[in-house]
């Protein structure tokens, strides 16, 4: 029996690693090629120093990053520990003297992975990629002026990171809830060589935009807010006193001013919002 052929039809339980470059769209064609060369030097040197055999690693090029899966025979602690240390040190070495340092976002998750002639697939692959590409990972990398941010799944943190190990410090990770396409998940964030990062309370920008558009000339840093309606169903009533059993929970990302009004009765004319421009100035 051809065992290799049989394996192609089966899922293998592997560590998936998604590596993305920060602001890759800002590189021109020449610099992008150099950026890609740096990424591969950083990753391949780290595998060599961590003594991870090349045949244990599947590697796919993603243009502005790399997608990898590591065979189950390699201890995950070695990748989370020694390999991450080497990636960080190699990256710092590459960045010396660069006017625009290379920044990397790394997402990790362990789960079933399917291999075929074109690469790898599966929910484990999707999650690792989503973690690396999350708005919060982007925001932390910029806000902390870091070279590298690692994001692990909840299960990877619980099964491996939380127990510690060589070069693995659970206390240096911070958790946050992320809204992904597949739903809400918990992720753990780590900045190698630093204490646990402080997780911002405001909602980060959408993944496909580095910053929000200006609204009426107001600075978005002050006006982009996260507003959640945390009331239970029992708290939402009609005017006539009947329960609204179908009332949904609301979640908004708001640009500028916002008011939420539900089932109000106004006895006098009211103005909701703000007046801007000449209309808002008092006449002498």
C-alpha positions as CSV (number, residue, x, y, z in Angstrom):
1,X,0.0,0.0,0.0
2,X,1.2,3.5,-0.8
3,X,1.2,5.1,2.6
4,X,2.1,8.5,1.3
5,X,-0.9,8.5,-1.1
6,X,-3.2,7.5,1.8
7,X,-1.8,10.4,3.9
8,X,-2.8,12.9,1.3
9,X,-6.5,12.1,1.9
10,X,-6.2,12.4,5.7
11,X,-5.8,15.3,8.0
12,X,-2.6,15.6,10.0
13,X,-2.5,17.2,13.4
14,X,0.2,19.9,12.9
15,X,1.2,23.3,14.1
16,X,0.2,26.0,11.6
17,X,2.2,29.3,11.5
18,X,1.1,32.3,9.5
19,X,3.7,35.1,9.0
20,X,2.7,38.4,7.6
21,X,4.8,41.6,6.9
22,X,3.7,44.9,8.3
23,X,2.4,47.4,5.7
24,X,3.6,45.4,2.8
25,X,1.6,47.5,0.4
26,X,3.9,50.5,1.1
27,X,6.9,48.8,-0.4
28,X,7.7,49.4,-4.0
29,X,8.6,46.5,-6.3
30,X,12.3,46.6,-5.6
31,X,12.0,47.0,-1.8
32,X,9.3,44.3,-1.7
33,X,11.7,41.7,-3.2
34,X,14.3,42.7,-0.5
35,X,11.6,42.5,2.2
36,X,10.7,38.9,1.1
37,X,14.3,37.9,1.1
38,X,14.6,39.1,4.7
39,X,11.6,37.2,5.8
40,X,12.9,33.9,4.4
41,X,16.4,34.5,5.9
42,X,14.8,35.2,9.3
43,X,12.6,32.1,9.2
44,X,15.0,29.6,7.7
45,X,17.9,30.6,10.0
46,X,15.5,30.2,13.0
47,X,14.6,26.7,11.9
48,X,18.3,25.8,11.5
49,X,19.2,27.2,15.0
50,X,16.2,25.5,16.6
51,X,17.3,22.2,14.9
52,X,14.0,21.7,13.1
53,X,14.6,19.5,10.1
54,X,13.7,21.1,6.8
55,X,11.7,18.1,5.7
56,X,9.5,18.6,8.8
57,X,8.3,22.0,7.6
58,X,5.8,22.7,4.8
59,X,6.3,26.3,3.5
60,X,4.1,28.3,1.1
61,X,4.8,31.7,-0.2
62,X,2.1,34.3,0.3
63,X,3.7,37.3,-1.5
64,X,3.9,39.5,1.6
65,X,4.4,36.6,4.0
66,X,4.7,32.8,4.5
67,X,2.3,30.1,5.5
68,X,3.9,27.1,7.3
69,X,2.9,23.9,8.9
70,X,5.3,21.8,11.1
71,X,5.0,18.0,11.4
72,X,3.6,16.6,14.7
73,X,6.9,14.9,15.4
74,X,8.4,18.3,16.3
75,X,7.6,19.4,19.8
76,X,5.4,22.5,19.7
77,X,7.3,23.9,22.7
78,X,10.4,24.1,20.5
79,X,8.6,26.4,18.1
80,X,6.9,28.5,20.7
81,X,10.2,28.8,22.7
82,X,13.5,28.5,21.0
83,X,12.3,29.1,17.4
84,X,10.4,32.3,18.4
85,X,13.5,33.6,20.2
86,X,15.6,32.9,17.1
87,X,13.0,34.6,14.8
88,X,13.0,37.7,17.0
89,X,16.8,37.9,17.2
90,X,17.3,37.3,13.5
91,X,14.6,40.0,12.8
92,X,16.4,42.5,15.0
93,X,19.6,41.8,13.3
94,X,18.0,42.3,9.8
95,X,16.5,45.6,10.9
96,X,19.8,47.2,12.1
97,X,20.5,50.1,9.8
98,X,17.1,50.0,8.0
99,X,15.2,53.3,7.8
100,X,12.0,51.3,7.6
101,X,12.3,48.2,9.9
102,X,10.6,45.0,8.9
103,X,7.7,44.1,11.2
104,X,6.2,40.6,11.4
105,X,2.9,39.4,12.7
106,X,2.9,35.6,13.5
107,X,-0.3,33.6,14.1
108,X,-0.1,30.1,15.6
109,X,-2.7,27.3,16.1
110,X,-2.5,23.5,16.3
111,X,-5.2,21.4,14.5
112,X,-6.0,19.1,11.6
113,X,-4.3,20.1,8.4
114,X,-4.9,18.6,4.9
115,X,-2.1,18.5,2.3
116,X,-2.5,18.3,-1.4
117,X,-0.5,19.1,-4.4
118,X,-1.2,22.8,-4.1
119,X,-0.6,23.3,-0.4
120,X,-2.5,23.0,2.9
121,X,-6.0,23.7,4.0
122,X,-8.4,23.3,6.9
123,X,-9.9,25.3,9.7
124,X,-6.7,25.3,11.6
125,X,-5.0,27.0,8.7
126,X,-7.8,29.6,8.5
127,X,-7.6,30.4,12.2
128,X,-3.8,30.9,12.2
129,X,-4.1,33.3,9.3
130,X,-7.0,35.2,10.9
131,X,-5.0,35.6,14.1
132,X,-1.9,37.0,12.3
133,X,-4.1,39.4,10.2
134,X,-6.3,40.6,13.1
135,X,-6.7,44.3,13.6
136,X,-5.4,44.1,17.2
137,X,-2.2,42.3,16.1
138,X,-1.6,45.2,13.6
139,X,-2.4,47.8,16.2
140,X,-0.1,46.3,18.9
141,X,2.8,46.0,16.4
142,X,2.5,49.8,15.6
143,X,1.6,51.1,19.1
144,X,4.4,49.3,20.8
145,X,6.9,50.0,18.0
146,X,7.8,46.3,18.1
147,X,9.5,44.1,15.5
148,X,7.3,41.1,16.1
149,X,4.0,40.2,17.6
150,X,2.9,36.6,18.2
151,X,-0.8,35.6,18.4
152,X,-1.8,32.2,19.6
153,X,-5.2,30.5,19.7
154,X,-6.9,29.9,23.0
155,X,-6.4,26.1,22.7
156,X,-2.7,26.5,22.0
157,X,-2.2,28.8,25.0
158,X,-4.1,26.4,27.3
159,X,-2.4,23.2,26.0
160,X,1.1,24.4,25.7
161,X,1.9,28.0,26.7
162,X,0.2,28.0,30.1
163,X,2.5,25.2,31.2
164,X,5.6,27.2,30.4
165,X,8.9,25.7,29.3
166,X,12.2,26.8,27.9
167,X,11.9,30.4,26.6
168,X,8.1,30.2,27.2
169,X,6.7,32.7,29.7
170,X,2.9,32.5,30.2
171,X,2.9,35.7,32.2
172,X,4.2,37.6,29.2
173,X,0.9,36.9,27.2
174,X,-2.3,38.9,27.3
175,X,-5.7,37.7,26.1
176,X,-8.3,39.5,24.1
177,X,-11.6,38.7,22.3
178,X,-11.5,39.0,18.6
179,X,-14.4,39.2,16.1
180,X,-13.4,37.0,13.1
181,X,-15.4,35.9,10.1
182,X,-16.0,32.6,11.8
183,X,-17.2,34.2,15.0
184,X,-15.8,35.5,18.2
185,X,-12.7,33.8,19.6
186,X,-10.2,34.4,22.4
187,X,-6.5,35.0,21.3
188,X,-3.3,35.5,23.3
189,X,-0.8,38.2,22.3
190,X,2.9,38.2,23.0
191,X,5.7,40.7,22.2
192,X,9.0,38.7,22.4
193,X,11.5,40.2,24.9
194,X,8.8,42.3,26.6
195,X,6.3,42.1,29.4
196,X,2.7,41.2,28.7
197,X,1.2,43.8,26.3
198,X,-1.5,46.1,27.4
199,X,-4.6,45.4,25.4
200,X,-6.3,48.6,24.1
201,X,-10.0,48.9,25.2
202,X,-11.1,50.8,22.0
203,X,-12.1,48.8,19.0
204,X,-9.2,48.6,16.4
205,X,-9.7,49.6,12.8
206,X,-11.1,47.2,10.2
207,X,-8.5,44.8,8.7
208,X,-8.7,46.3,5.2
209,X,-8.0,49.9,6.3
210,X,-4.9,51.3,8.1
211,X,-7.1,54.1,9.4
212,X,-10.7,55.3,9.3
213,X,-11.8,58.1,7.0
214,X,-12.1,61.5,8.6
215,X,-15.7,62.4,9.7
216,X,-16.5,66.1,9.5
217,X,-12.9,67.0,10.0
218,X,-12.8,65.4,13.4
219,X,-9.8,63.4,14.5
220,X,-10.6,59.7,14.3
221,X,-8.3,58.9,17.2
222,X,-10.9,60.6,19.4
223,X,-14.1,59.8,17.5
224,X,-13.8,56.0,16.6
225,X,-15.4,54.3,19.5
226,X,-16.8,50.9,20.4
227,X,-20.4,50.9,21.6
228,X,-22.1,47.8,22.8
229,X,-25.7,47.3,24.0
230,X,-25.3,45.0,26.9
231,X,-28.9,45.0,28.0
232,X,-30.7,41.6,28.4
233,X,-33.9,40.8,26.6
234,X,-35.9,41.4,29.7
235,X,-34.7,45.0,29.9
236,X,-36.2,45.9,26.4
237,X,-39.9,46.8,26.5
238,X,-42.5,48.2,24.1
239,X,-44.3,51.3,25.1
240,X,-47.4,49.3,25.9
241,X,-45.4,47.2,28.4
242,X,-45.2,44.0,26.4
243,X,-41.9,42.1,26.3
244,X,-39.8,42.2,23.1
245,X,-38.6,38.6,23.0
246,X,-37.0,39.1,19.6
247,X,-35.0,42.1,20.6
248,X,-31.4,41.6,19.4
249,X,-28.2,42.5,21.2
250,X,-26.5,45.4,19.3
251,X,-22.8,46.0,18.6
252,X,-21.6,49.1,16.8
253,X,-18.3,50.6,15.6
254,X,-19.0,54.3,15.5
255,X,-17.3,57.1,13.6
256,X,-18.2,60.5,15.0
257,X,-21.3,61.1,17.3
258,X,-24.0,58.6,17.9
259,X,-27.1,58.3,19.9
260,X,-29.2,55.1,20.3
261,X,-32.9,55.7,21.0
262,X,-35.5,52.9,21.5
263,X,-39.2,53.3,22.2
264,X,-39.1,56.9,23.3
265,X,-42.1,59.2,23.5
266,X,-41.2,62.9,23.1
267,X,-43.7,65.5,24.4
268,X,-41.8,68.5,23.0
269,X,-39.7,69.2,19.8
270,X,-36.2,67.7,20.3
271,X,-32.8,67.9,18.6
272,X,-30.6,64.9,18.6
273,X,-26.9,65.3,17.6
274,X,-24.7,68.3,17.3
275,X,-24.8,71.5,15.2
276,X,-21.7,72.3,13.3
277,X,-20.5,75.3,11.3
278,X,-22.2,78.7,11.2
279,X,-25.5,77.2,12.3
280,X,-24.0,76.3,15.6
281,X,-22.7,79.7,16.5
282,X,-24.6,82.1,18.7
283,X,-25.7,85.4,17.0
284,X,-24.5,88.6,18.7
